[in-house]
Tab-separated table of C-alpha atoms in Angstrom:
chain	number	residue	atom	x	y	z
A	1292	UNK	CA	0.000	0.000	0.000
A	1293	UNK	CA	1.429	3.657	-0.899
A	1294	UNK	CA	2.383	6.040	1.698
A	1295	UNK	CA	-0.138	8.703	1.977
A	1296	UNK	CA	1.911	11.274	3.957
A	1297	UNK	CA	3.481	11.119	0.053
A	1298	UNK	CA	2.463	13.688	-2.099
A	1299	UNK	CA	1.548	11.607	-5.401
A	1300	UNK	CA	2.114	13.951	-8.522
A	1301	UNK	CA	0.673	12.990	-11.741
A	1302	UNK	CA	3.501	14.541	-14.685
A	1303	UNK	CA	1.557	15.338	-18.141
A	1304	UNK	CA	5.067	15.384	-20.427
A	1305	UNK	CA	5.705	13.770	-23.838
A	1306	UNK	CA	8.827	15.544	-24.295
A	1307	UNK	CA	11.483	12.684	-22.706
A	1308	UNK	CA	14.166	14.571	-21.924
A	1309	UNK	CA	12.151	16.736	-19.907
A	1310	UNK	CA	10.042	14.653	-18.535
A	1311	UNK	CA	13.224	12.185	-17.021
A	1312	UNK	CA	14.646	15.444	-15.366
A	1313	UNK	CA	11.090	16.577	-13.867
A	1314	UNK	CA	10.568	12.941	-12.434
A	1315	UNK	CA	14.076	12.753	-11.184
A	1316	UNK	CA	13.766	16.541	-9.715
A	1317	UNK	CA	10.259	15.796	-8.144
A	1318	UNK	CA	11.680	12.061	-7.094
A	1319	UNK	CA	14.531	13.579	-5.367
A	1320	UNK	CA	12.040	16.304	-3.268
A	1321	UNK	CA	10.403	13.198	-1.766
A	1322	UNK	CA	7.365	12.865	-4.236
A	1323	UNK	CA	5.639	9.952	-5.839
A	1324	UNK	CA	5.175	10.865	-9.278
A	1325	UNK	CA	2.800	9.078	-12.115
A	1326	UNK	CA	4.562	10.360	-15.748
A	1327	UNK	CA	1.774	9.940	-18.783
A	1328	UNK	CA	3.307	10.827	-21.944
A	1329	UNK	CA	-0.113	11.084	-23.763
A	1330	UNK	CA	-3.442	13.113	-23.358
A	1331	UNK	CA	-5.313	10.090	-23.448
A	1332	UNK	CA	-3.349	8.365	-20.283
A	1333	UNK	CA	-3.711	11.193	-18.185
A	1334	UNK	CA	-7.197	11.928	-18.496
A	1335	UNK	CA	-7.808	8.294	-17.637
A	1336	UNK	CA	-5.587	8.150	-14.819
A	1337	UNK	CA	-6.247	11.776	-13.297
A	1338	UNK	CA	-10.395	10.779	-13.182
A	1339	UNK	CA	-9.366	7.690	-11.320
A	1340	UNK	CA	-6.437	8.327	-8.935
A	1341	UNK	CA	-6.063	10.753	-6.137
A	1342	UNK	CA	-3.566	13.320	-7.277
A	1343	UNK	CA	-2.007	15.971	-5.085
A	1344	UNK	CA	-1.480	18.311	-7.929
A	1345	UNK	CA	-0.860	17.587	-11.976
A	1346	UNK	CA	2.007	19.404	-13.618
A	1347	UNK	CA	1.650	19.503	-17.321
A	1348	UNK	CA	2.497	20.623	-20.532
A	1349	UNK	CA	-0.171	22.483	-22.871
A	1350	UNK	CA	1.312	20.659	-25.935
A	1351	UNK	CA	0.897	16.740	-26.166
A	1352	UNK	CA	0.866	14.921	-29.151
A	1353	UNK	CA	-3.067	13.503	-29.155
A	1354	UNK	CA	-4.108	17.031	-27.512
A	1355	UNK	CA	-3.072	19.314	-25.275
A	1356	UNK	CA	-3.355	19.663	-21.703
A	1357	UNK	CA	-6.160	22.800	-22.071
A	1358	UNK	CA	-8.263	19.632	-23.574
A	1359	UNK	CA	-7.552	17.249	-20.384
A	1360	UNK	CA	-8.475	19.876	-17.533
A	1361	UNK	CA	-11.604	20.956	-19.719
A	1362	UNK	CA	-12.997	17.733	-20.487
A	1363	UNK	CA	-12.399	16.825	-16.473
A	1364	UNK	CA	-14.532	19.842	-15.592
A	1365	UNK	CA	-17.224	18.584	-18.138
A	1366	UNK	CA	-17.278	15.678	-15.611
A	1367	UNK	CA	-18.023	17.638	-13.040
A	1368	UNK	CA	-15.412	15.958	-11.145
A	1369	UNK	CA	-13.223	17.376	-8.005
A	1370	UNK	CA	-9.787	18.276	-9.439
A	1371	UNK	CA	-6.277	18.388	-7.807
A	1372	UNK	CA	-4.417	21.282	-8.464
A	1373	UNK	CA	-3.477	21.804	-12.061
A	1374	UNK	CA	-0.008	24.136	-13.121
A	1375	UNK	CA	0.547	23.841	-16.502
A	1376	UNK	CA	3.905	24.065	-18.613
A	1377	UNK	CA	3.804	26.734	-21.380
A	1378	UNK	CA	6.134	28.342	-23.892
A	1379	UNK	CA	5.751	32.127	-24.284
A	1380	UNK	CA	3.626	31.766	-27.649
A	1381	UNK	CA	0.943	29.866	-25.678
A	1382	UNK	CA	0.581	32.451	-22.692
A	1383	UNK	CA	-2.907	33.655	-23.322
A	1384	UNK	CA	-4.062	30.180	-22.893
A	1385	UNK	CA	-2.249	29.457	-19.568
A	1386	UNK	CA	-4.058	32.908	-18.679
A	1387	UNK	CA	-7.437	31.809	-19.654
A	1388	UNK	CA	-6.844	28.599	-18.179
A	1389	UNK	CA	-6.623	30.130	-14.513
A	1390	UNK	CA	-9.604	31.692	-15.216
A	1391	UNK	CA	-11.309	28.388	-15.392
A	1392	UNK	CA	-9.819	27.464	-12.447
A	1393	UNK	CA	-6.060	25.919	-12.772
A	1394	UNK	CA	-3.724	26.895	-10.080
A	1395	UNK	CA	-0.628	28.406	-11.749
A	1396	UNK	CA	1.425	28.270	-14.778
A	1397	UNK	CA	5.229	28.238	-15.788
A	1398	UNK	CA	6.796	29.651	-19.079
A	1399	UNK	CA	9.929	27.690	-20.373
A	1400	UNK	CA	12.739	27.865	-20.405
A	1401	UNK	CA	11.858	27.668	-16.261
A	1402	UNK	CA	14.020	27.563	-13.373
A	1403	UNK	CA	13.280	23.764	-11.536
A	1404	UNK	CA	13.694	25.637	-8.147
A	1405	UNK	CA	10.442	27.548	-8.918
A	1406	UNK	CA	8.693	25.296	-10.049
A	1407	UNK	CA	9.258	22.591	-7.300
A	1408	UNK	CA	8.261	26.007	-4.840
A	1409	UNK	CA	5.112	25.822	-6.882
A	1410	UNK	CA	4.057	22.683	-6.736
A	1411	UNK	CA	5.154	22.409	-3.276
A	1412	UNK	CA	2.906	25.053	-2.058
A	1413	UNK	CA	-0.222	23.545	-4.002
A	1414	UNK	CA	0.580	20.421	-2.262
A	1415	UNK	CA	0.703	21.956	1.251
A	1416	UNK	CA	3.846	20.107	1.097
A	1417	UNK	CA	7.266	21.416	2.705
A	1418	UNK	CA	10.905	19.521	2.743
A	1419	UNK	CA	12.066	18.967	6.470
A	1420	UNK	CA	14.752	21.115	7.557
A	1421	UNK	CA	18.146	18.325	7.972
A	1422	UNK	CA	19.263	18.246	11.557
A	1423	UNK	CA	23.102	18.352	10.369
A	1424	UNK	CA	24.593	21.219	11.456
A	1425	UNK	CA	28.218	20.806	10.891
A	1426	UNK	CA	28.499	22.781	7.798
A	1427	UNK	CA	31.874	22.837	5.991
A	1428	UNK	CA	31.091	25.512	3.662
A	1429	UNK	CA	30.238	28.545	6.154
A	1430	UNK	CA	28.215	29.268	8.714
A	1431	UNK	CA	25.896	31.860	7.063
A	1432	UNK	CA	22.174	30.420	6.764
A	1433	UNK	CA	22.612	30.285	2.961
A	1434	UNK	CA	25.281	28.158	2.874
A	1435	UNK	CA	24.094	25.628	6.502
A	1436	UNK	CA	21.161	25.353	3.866
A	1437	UNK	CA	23.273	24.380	1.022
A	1438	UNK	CA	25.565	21.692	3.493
A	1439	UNK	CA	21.851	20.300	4.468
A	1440	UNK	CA	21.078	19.345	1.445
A	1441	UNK	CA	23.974	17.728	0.253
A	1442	UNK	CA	24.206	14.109	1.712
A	1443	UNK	CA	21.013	13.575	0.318
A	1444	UNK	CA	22.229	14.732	-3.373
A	1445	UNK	CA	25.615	12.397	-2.821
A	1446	UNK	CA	23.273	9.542	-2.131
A	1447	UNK	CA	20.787	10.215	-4.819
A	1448	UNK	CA	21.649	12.910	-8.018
A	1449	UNK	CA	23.662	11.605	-10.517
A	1450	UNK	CA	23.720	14.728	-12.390
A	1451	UNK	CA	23.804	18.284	-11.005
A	1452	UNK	CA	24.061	21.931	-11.946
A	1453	UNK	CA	26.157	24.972	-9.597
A	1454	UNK	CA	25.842	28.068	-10.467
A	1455	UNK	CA	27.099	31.176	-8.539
A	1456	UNK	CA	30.042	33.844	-9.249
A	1457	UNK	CA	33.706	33.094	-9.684
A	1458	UNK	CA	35.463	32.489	-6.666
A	1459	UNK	CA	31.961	31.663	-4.674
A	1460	UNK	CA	33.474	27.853	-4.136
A	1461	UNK	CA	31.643	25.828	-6.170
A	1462	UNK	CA	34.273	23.024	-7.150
A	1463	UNK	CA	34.651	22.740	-3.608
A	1464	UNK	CA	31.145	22.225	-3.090
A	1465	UNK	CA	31.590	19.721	-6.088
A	1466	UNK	CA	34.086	17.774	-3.901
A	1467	UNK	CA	32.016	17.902	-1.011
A	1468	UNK	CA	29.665	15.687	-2.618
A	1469	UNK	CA	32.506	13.700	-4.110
A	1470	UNK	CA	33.351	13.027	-0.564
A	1471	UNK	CA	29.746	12.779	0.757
A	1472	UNK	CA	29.123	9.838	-1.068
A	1473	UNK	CA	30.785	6.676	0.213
A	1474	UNK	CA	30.634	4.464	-3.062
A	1475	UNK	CA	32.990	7.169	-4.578
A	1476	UNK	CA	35.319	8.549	-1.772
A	1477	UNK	CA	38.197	6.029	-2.880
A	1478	UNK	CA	36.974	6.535	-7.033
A	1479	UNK	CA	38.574	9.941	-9.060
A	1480	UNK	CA	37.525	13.452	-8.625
A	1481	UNK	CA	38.468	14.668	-12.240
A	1482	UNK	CA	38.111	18.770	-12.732
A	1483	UNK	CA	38.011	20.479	-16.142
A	1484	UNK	CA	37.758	23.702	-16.573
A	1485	UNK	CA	35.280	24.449	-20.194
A	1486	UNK	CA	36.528	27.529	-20.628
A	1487	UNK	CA	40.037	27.149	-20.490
A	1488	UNK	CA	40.595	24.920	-23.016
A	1489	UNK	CA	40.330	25.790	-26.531
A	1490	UNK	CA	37.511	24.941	-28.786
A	1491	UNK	CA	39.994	23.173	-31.458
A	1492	UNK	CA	41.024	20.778	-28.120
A	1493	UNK	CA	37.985	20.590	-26.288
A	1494	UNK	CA	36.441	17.515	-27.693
A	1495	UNK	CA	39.464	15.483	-27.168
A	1496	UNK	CA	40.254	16.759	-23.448
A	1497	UNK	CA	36.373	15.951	-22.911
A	1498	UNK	CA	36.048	12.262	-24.666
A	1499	UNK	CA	39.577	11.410	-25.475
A	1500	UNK	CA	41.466	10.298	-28.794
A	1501	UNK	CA	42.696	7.193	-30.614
A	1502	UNK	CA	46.210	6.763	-32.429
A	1503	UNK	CA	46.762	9.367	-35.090
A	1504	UNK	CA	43.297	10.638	-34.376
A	1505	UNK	CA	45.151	14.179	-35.348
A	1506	UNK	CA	48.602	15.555	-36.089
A	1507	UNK	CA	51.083	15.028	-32.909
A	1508	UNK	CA	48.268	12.157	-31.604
A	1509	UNK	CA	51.621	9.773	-31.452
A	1510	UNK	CA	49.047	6.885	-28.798
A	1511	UNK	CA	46.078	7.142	-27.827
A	1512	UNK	CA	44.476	9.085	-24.386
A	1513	UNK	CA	41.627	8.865	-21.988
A	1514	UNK	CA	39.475	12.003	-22.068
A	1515	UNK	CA	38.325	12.903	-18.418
A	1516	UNK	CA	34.544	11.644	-18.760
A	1517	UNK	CA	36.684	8.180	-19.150
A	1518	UNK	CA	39.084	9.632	-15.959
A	1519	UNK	CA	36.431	9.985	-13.868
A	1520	UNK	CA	34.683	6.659	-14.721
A	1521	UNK	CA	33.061	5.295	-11.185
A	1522	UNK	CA	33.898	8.555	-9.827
A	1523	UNK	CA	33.200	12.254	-10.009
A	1524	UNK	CA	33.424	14.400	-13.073
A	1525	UNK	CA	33.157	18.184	-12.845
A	1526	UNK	CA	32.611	20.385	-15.913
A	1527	UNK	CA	33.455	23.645	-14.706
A	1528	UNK	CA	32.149	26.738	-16.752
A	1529	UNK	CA	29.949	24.750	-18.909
A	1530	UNK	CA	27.711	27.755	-20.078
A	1531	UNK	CA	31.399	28.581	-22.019
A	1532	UNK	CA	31.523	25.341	-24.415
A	1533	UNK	CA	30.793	26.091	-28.077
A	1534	UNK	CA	27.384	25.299	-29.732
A	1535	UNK	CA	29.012	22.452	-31.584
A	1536	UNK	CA	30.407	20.411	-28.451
A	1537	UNK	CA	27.092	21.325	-26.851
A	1538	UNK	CA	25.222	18.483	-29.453
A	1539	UNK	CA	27.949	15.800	-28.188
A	1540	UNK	CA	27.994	16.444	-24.911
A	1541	UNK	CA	24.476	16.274	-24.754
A	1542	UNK	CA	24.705	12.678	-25.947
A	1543	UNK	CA	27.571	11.929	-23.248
A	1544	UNK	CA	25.408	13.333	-20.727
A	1545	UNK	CA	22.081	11.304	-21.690
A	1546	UNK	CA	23.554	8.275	-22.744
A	1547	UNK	CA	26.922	7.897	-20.874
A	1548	UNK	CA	28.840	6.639	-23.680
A	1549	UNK	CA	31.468	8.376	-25.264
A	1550	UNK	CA	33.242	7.990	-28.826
A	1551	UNK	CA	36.954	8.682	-28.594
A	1552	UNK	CA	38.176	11.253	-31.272
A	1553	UNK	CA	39.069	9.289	-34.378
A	1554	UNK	CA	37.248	6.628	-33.002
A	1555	UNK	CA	33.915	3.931	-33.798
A	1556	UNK	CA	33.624	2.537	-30.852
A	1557	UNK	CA	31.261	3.069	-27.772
A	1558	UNK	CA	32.728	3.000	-24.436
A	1559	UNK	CA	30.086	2.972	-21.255
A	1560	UNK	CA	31.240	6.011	-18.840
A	1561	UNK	CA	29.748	5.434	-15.225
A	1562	UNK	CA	30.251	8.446	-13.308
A	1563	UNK	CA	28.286	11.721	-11.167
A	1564	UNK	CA	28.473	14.621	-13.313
A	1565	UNK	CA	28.674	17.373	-12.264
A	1566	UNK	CA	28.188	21.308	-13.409
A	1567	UNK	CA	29.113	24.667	-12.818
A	1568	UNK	CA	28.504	28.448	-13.998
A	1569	UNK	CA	28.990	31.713	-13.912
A	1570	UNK	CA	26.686	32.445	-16.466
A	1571	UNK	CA	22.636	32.796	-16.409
A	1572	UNK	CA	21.735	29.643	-18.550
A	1573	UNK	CA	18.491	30.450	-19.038
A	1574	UNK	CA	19.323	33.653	-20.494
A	1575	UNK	CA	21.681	31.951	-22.615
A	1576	UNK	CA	19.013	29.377	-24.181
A	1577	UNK	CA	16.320	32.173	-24.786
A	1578	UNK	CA	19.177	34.002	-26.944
A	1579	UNK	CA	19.861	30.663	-28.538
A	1580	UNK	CA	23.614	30.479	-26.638
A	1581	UNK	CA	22.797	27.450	-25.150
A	1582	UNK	CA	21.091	24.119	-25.861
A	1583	UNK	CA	17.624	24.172	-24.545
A	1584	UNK	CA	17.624	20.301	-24.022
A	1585	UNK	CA	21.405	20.111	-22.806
A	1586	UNK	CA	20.210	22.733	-20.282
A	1587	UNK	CA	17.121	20.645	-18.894
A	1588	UNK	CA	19.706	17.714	-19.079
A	1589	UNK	CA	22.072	18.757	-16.557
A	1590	UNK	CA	19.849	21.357	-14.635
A	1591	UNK	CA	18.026	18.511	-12.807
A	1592	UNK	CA	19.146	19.579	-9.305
A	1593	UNK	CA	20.545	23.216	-9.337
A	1594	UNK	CA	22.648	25.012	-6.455
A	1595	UNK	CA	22.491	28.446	-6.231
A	1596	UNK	CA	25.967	29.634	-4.374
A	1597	UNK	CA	25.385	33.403	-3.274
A	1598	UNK	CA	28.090	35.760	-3.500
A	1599	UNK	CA	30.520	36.320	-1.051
A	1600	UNK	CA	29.044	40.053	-0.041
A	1601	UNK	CA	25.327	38.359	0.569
A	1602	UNK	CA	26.736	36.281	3.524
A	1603	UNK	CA	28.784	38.631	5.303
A	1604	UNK	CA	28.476	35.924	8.513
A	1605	UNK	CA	31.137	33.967	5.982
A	1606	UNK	CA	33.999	36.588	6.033
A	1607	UNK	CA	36.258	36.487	8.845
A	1608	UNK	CA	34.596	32.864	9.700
A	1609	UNK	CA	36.474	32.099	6.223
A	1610	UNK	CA	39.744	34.487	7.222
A	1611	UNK	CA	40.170	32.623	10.146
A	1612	UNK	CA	40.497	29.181	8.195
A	1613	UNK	CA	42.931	30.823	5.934
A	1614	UNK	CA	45.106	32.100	8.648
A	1615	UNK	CA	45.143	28.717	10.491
A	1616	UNK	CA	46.258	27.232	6.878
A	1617	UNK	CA	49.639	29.839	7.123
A	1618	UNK	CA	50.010	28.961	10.491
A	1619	UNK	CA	50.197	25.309	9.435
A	1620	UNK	CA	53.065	26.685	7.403
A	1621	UNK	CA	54.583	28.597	9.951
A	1622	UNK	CA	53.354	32.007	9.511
A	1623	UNK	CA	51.214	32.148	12.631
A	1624	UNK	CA	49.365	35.582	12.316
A	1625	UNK	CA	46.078	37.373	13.513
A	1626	UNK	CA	43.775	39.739	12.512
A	1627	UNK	CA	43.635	43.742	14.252
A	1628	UNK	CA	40.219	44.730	15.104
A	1629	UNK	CA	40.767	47.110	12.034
A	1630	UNK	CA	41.477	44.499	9.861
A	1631	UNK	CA	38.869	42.895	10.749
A	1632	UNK	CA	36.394	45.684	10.107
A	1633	UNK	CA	38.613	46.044	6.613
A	1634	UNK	CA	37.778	43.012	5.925
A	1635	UNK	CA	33.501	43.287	6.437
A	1636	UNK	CA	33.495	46.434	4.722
A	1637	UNK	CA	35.183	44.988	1.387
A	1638	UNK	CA	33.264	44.309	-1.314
A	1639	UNK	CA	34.757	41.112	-2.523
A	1640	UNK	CA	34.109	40.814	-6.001
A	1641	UNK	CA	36.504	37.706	-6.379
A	1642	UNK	CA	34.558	36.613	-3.465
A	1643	UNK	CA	36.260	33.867	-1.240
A	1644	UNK	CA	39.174	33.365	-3.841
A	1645	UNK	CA	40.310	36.810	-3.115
A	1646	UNK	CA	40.042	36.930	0.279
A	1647	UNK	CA	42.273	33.818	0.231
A	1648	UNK	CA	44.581	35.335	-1.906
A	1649	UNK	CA	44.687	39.058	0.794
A	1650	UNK	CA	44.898	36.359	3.694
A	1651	UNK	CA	47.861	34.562	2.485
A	1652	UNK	CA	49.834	37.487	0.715
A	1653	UNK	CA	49.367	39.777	4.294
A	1654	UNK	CA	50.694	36.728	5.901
A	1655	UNK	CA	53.743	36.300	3.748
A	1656	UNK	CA	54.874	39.929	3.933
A	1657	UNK	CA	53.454	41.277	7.324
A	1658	UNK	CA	56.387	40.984	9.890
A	1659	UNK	CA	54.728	41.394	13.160
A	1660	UNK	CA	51.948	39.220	14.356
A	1661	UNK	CA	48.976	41.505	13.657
A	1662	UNK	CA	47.100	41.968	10.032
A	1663	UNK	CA	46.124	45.989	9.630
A	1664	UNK	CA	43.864	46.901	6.706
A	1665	UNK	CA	46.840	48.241	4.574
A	1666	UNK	CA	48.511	44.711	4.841
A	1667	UNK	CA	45.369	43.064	3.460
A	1668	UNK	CA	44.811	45.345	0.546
A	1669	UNK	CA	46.527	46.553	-1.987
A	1670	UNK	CA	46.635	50.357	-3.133
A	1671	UNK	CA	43.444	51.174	-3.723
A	1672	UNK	CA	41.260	48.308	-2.570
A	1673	UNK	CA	41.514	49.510	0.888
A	1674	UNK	CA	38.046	50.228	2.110
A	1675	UNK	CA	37.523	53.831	4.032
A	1676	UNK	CA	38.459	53.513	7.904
A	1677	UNK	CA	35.443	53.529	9.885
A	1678	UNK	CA	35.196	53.813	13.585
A	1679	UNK	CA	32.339	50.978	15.637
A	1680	UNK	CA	29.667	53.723	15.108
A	1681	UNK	CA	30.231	54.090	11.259
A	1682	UNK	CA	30.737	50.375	11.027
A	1683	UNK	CA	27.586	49.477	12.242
A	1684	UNK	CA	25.640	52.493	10.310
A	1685	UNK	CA	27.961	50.711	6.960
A	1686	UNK	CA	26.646	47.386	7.012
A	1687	UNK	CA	23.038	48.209	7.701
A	1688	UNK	CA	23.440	49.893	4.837
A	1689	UNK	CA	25.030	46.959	3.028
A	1690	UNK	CA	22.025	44.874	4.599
A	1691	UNK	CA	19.271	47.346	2.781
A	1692	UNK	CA	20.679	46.857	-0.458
A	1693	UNK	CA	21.055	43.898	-0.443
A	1694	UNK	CA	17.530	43.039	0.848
A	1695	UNK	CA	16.225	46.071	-1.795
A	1696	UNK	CA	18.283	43.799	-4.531
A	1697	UNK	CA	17.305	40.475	-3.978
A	1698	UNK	CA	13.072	41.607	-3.647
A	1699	UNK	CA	13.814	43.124	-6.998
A	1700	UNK	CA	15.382	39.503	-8.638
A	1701	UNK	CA	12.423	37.896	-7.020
A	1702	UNK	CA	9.775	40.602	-8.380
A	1703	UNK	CA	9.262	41.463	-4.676
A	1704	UNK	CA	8.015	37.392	-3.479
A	1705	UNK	CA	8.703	37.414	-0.221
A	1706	UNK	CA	8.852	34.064	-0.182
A	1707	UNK	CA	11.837	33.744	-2.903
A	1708	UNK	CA	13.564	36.495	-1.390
A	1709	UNK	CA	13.857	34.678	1.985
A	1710	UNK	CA	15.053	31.640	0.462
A	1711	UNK	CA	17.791	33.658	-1.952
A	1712	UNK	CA	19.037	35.201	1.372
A	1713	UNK	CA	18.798	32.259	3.805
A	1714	UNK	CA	16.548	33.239	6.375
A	1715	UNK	CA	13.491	32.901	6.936
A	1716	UNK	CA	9.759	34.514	6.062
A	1717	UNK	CA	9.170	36.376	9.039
A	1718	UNK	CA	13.101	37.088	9.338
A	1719	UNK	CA	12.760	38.894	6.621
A	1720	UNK	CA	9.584	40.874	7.255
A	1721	UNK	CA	11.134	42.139	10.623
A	1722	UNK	CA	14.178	43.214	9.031
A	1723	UNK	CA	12.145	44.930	6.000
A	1724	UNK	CA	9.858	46.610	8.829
A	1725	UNK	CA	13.224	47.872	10.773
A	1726	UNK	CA	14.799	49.036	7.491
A	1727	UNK	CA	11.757	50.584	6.312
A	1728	UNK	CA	11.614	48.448	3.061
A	1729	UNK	CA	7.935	48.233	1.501
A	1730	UNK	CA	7.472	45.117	-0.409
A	1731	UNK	CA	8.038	45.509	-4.174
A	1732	UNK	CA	4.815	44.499	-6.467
């Protein structure tokens, strides 16, 4: 018998590709999910089965989903929540479906996050906060969220997507999972960078090459999806591979087979791939820059790594790791209480690779046993002096913006925007009602 403290989704997608990452996605949140690929299933199945909520697309190929949820009223029947799937051209339906009575829509290309927040709140249906609380990442809430969720991913997502700025620490959130996972902590880790590897060379660094596959290919070479076979593969700055590799690595991705430049022959890759960006991929596929299905193909699961500046908690909680690392290496130093302020009222636009890189160089070349502000930046980065008055007036300041930012990315959801910044609901509303910050839409 099934669980009914389950929510049980019925999934209205003919479109396989997206349909596998939906039912992984949903899968992975906890749900039971029923995936018809036809009109004609789904109308039988959603008049006999009790649905939490139906997620579907308007375009099927023996109807449409507008047909199933208006043929259902006809019945006079008592329907679950319906959200359906559109594409920008079909809009005005979606519309005029709510006024009939559907619950919510979603325009592709969509971000999975929102829609599992969608369907989540139709289903009255909330993931349990993890008790583990000994986060290796930081101990801002965004990132204790982030650790929280990761043993379950290193148990259960073979393919994942990190996005965030550069320096934000997303390979080492990559090898956190590595590490997470216990059938792969003795398998490879293998890192690539997309990017830095030229377009002319990146299908052979990616899939590898036989014998005279090319001028100067004097025997032939595992590429790393081969490397990291039974392990880990990271793909780092994948929203930076060409439109041509995109098509092939698509097939790696979906299939996990690779052909070996200059090659006929199949070979089976069985690895966690993993993905990372500093680029908006949606963006990217609605100006035709990046596949639309290699996008739904690796953006099952997605983690969203906030900049440095958004979890000011993370700064000298971060410093202080890097100076323990010199001390290791015997340059034992400390922070002043001016450094430290230096420090929370930087911007940090390389985010937690620079403030490595000011940890360790003040280290090197500071002779005494304290780190001042001029020691940690060079000319010109050094932020203002400010005394414990100004310091506190600075980053409430800091605090406004960013709250004034991130209701403006989430079109001023307050919902979203406690999520983006890690805290929670009513959190936020106190610190909107202190800052006098009026909700935005």
């Amino acid at each position: 018998m099934s669980n009914p403290t389950i929510p049980f989704l019925c999934l209205i997608e003919d479109d396989e590709i997206m349909g596998e990452s939906l039912l992984d996605r949903f899968e992975l949140e906890g749900y039971r999910v029923d995936w018809h690929r036809t009109a004609q299933s789904a109308l039988a199945a959603v008049g006999d089965k009790d649905y939490a909520a139906v997620v579907s697309d308007i375009r099927l190929p023996d109807g449409s989903g507008e047909e199933i949820f208006i043929r259902l009223l006809e019945r006079g029947l008592s329907l679950p929540p319906f959200l359906f799937i559109t594409g920008h051209g079909s809009i005005d339906r979606a519309v005029a479906l709510l006024k009939l009575g559907a619950a919510d829509y979603i325009t592709k290309p969509f971000d999975l996050d929102q829609l599992v927040e969608k369907v989540g709140a139709l289903c009255g249906n909330r993931v349990s906060p993890c008790e583990e609380d000994n986060c290796r990442l930081g101990i801002s809430p965004a990132m204790r969220k982030i650790a929280q969720t990761l043993p379950r991913l290193a148990l259960h997502a073979p393919t994942l997507l990190i996005t965030g700025e550069s320096g934000v620490g997303k390979e080492v959130i990559a090898r956190e999972i590595h590490r997470l996972d216990p059938s792969t902590t003795i398998r490879p880790f293998v890192a690539v960078n997309c990017a830095a590897i030229s377009e002319s060379l990146l299908e052979a660094e990616l899939f590898g090459h036989e014998k005279g596959a090319f001028t100067g290919a004097t025997r032939a070479r595992k590429g790393v999806f081969e490397q990291a076979d039974g392990g880990t593969l990271f793909l780092d700055e994948i929203g930076d591979t060409p439109l041509s590799m995109q098509v092939k690595l698509l097939r790696a991705v979906q299939e996990r087979k690779i052909v070996r430049v200059g090659g006929n022959t199949e070979i089976a890759v069985n690895l966690r791939l993993i993905c990372a960006t500093h680029r908006d991929l949606r963006k990217m596929v609605e100006e035709g820059a990046f596949r639309e299905d290699l996008y739904y193909r690796i953006h099952v699961i997605q983690i969203k790594v906030p900049p440095l500046r958004e979890r000011r908690e993370d700064i000298l909680w971060f410093a202080q790791r890097f100076l323990e690392e010199q001390a290791a290496k015997g340059e034992r130093k400390q922070l002043s209480r001016s450094g430290e302020e230096a420090l929370l009222g930087h911007a940090w636009p390389g985010n937690i690779r620079e403030l490595r890189h000011a940890i360790e160089r003040a280290s090197i070349l500071t002779p005494g046993p304290l780190l001042e502000p001029e020691a940690l930046f060079e000319e010109g980065e050094q932020p203002a002096p400010v005394d414990n008055k100004e310091l506190g007036s600075y980053l409430q300041g800091c605090e406004e913006r960013y709250i004034r930012d991130a209701l403006a990315r989430n079109d001023g959801h307050l919902g979203r925007t406690a999520e983006s910044l890690g805290i929670s609901r009513k959190n936020l509303w106190e610190k909107m009602k202190k800052l006098e910050i009026s909700s935005i839409g």
